[in-house]
Tab-separated table of C-alpha atoms in Angstrom:
chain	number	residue	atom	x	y	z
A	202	UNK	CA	34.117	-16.015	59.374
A	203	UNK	CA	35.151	-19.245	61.425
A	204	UNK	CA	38.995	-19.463	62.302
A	205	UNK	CA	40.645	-22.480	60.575
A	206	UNK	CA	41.038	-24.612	63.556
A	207	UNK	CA	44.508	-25.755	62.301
A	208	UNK	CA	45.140	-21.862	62.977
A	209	UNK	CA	43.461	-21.669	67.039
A	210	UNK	CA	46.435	-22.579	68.727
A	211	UNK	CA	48.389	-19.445	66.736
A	212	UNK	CA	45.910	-17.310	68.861
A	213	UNK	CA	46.579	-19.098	72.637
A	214	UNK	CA	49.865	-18.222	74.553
A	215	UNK	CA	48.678	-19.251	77.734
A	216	UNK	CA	51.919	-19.743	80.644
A	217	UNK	CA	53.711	-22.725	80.265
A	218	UNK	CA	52.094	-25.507	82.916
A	219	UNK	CA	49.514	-23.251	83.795
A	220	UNK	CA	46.271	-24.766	81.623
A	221	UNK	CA	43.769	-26.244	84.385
A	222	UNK	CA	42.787	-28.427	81.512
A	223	UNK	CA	45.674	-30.196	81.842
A	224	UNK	CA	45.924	-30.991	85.374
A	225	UNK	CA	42.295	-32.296	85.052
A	226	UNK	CA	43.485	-34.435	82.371
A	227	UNK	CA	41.485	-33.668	79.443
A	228	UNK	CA	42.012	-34.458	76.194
A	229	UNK	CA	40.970	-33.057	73.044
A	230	UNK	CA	39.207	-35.131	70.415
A	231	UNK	CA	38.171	-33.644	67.861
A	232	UNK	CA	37.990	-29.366	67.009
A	233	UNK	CA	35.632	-28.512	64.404
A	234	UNK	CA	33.354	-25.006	64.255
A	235	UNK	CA	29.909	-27.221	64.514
A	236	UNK	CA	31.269	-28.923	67.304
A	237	UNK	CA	34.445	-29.808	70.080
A	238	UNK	CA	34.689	-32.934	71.590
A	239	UNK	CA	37.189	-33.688	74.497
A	240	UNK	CA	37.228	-37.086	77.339
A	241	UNK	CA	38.355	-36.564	80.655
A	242	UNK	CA	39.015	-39.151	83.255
A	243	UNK	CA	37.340	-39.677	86.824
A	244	UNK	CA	40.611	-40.345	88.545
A	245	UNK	CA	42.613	-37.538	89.446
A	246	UNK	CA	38.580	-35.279	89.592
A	247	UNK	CA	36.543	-37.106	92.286
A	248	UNK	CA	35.409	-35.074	95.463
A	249	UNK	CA	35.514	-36.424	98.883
A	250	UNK	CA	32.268	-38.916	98.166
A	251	UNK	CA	34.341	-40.846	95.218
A	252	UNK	CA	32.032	-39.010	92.382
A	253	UNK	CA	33.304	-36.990	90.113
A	254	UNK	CA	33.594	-33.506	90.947
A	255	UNK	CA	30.762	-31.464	89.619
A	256	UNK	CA	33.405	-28.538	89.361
A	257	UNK	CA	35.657	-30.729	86.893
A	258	UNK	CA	32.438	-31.024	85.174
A	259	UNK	CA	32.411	-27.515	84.608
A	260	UNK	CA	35.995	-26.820	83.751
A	261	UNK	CA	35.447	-29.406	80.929
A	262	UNK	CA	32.340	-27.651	79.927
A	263	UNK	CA	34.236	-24.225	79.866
A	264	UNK	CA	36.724	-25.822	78.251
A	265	UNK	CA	34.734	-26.688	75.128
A	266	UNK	CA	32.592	-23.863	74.375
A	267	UNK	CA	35.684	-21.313	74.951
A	268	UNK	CA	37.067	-23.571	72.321
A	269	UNK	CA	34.306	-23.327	70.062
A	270	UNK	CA	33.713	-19.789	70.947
A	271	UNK	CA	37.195	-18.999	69.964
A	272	UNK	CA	36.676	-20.971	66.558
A	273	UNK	CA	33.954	-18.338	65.724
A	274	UNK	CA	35.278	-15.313	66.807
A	275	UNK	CA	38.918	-15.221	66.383
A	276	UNK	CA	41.183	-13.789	65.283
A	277	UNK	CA	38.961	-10.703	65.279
A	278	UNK	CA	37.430	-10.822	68.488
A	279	UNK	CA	38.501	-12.540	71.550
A	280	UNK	CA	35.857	-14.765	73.485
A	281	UNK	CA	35.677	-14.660	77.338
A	282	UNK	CA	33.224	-16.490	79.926
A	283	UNK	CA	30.716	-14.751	81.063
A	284	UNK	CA	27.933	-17.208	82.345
A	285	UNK	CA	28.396	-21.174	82.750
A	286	UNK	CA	25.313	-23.310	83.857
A	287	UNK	CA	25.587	-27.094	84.737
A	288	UNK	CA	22.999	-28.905	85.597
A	289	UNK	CA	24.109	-32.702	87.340
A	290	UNK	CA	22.035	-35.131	86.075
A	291	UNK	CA	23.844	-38.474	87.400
A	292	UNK	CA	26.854	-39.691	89.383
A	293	UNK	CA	30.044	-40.809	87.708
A	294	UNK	CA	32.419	-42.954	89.895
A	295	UNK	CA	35.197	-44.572	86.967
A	296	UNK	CA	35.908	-44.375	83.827
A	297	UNK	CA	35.753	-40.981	81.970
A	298	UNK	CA	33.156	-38.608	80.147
A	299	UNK	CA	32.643	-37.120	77.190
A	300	UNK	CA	31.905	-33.738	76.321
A	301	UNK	CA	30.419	-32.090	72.911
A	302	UNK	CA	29.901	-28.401	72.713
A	303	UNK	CA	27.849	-27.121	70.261
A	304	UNK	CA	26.385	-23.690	69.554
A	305	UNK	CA	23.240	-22.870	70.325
A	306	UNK	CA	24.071	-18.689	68.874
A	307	UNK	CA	26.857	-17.155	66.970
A	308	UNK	CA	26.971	-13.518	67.196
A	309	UNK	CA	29.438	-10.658	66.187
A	310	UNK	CA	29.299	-9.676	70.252
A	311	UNK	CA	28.260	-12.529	72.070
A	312	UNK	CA	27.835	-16.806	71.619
A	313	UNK	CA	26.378	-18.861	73.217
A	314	UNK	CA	27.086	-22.830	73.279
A	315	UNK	CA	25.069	-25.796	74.786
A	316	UNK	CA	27.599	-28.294	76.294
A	317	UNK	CA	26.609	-32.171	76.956
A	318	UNK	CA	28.701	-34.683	78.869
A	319	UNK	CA	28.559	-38.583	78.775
A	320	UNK	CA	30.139	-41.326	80.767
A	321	UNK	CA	31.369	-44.352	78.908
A	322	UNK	CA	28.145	-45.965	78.202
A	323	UNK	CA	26.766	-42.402	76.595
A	324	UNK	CA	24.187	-41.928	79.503
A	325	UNK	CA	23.913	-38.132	79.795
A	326	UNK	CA	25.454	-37.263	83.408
A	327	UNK	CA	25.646	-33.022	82.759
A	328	UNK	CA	24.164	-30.589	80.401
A	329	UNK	CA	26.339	-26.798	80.084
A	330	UNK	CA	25.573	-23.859	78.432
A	331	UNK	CA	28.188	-21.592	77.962
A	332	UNK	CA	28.005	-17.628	77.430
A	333	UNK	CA	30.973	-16.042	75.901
A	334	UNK	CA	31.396	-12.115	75.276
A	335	UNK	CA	33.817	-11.577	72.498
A	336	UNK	CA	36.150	-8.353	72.966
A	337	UNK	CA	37.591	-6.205	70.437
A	338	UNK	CA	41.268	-6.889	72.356
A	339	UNK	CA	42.956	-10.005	73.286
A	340	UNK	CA	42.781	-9.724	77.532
A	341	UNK	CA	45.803	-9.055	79.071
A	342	UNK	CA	47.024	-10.056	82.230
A	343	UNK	CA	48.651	-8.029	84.968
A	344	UNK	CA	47.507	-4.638	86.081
């Protein structure tokens, strides 16, 4: 049964200042089991060329389907990445993008999510899909 997502942030006791997400500067919009949508900005995540980085791309793609994953699987299981695809399908130089992950399969052990970013003008610039294995204990960290 789905986690209220109201109840997701209970679960996550990540280090204070320590979420990549937010040095990349994404922002949640909207958290929902069928889908999580967040925007991220191209300043502050371009590589040397002025594009934005294909590897903030991914972070925002991981980003979104751990969300979702999480929405499905806690608070008895605990999702972790464990295969991320991108495929780069056009060059973003301002603004921000989009993404919207969605799940593709829901499973007791596994879930897999399809992730699609847009820039402003909702051309499709990446396409994700997200693999998550969901363990019977919360990972620790340390040791």
């Amino acid at each position: 049964m789905p986690i209220n997502p109201d109840e997701l942030w209970k679960h996550l006791t990540p280090p204070a200042g320590e979420l990549l997400h937010d040095r990349l500067g994404i922002e949640l919009v909207s958290l929902d089991p069928d889908a999580v949508v967040a925007r991220m900005p191209v300043t502050g995540n371009r590589q040397p060329y002025g594009l934005l980085h294909g590897g903030a791309n991914a972070v925002l793609a991981e980003t979104l389907g751990s969300m979702l994953a999480s929405l499905h699987a806690l608070p008895e299981r605990y999702p972790v990445g464990i295969e991320l695809s991108c495929t780069h399908h056009r060059a973003v130089t301002e603004g921000s993008v989009t993404g919207t992950a969605r799940p593709l399969h829901v499973g007791r052990t596994t879930s897999t999510h399809e992730i699609v970013i847009v820039d402003d003008k909702g051309r499709r610039t990446c396409t994700a899909k997200l693999t998550c294995l969901h363990l019977e204990q919360q990972p620790t960290t340390g040791g």
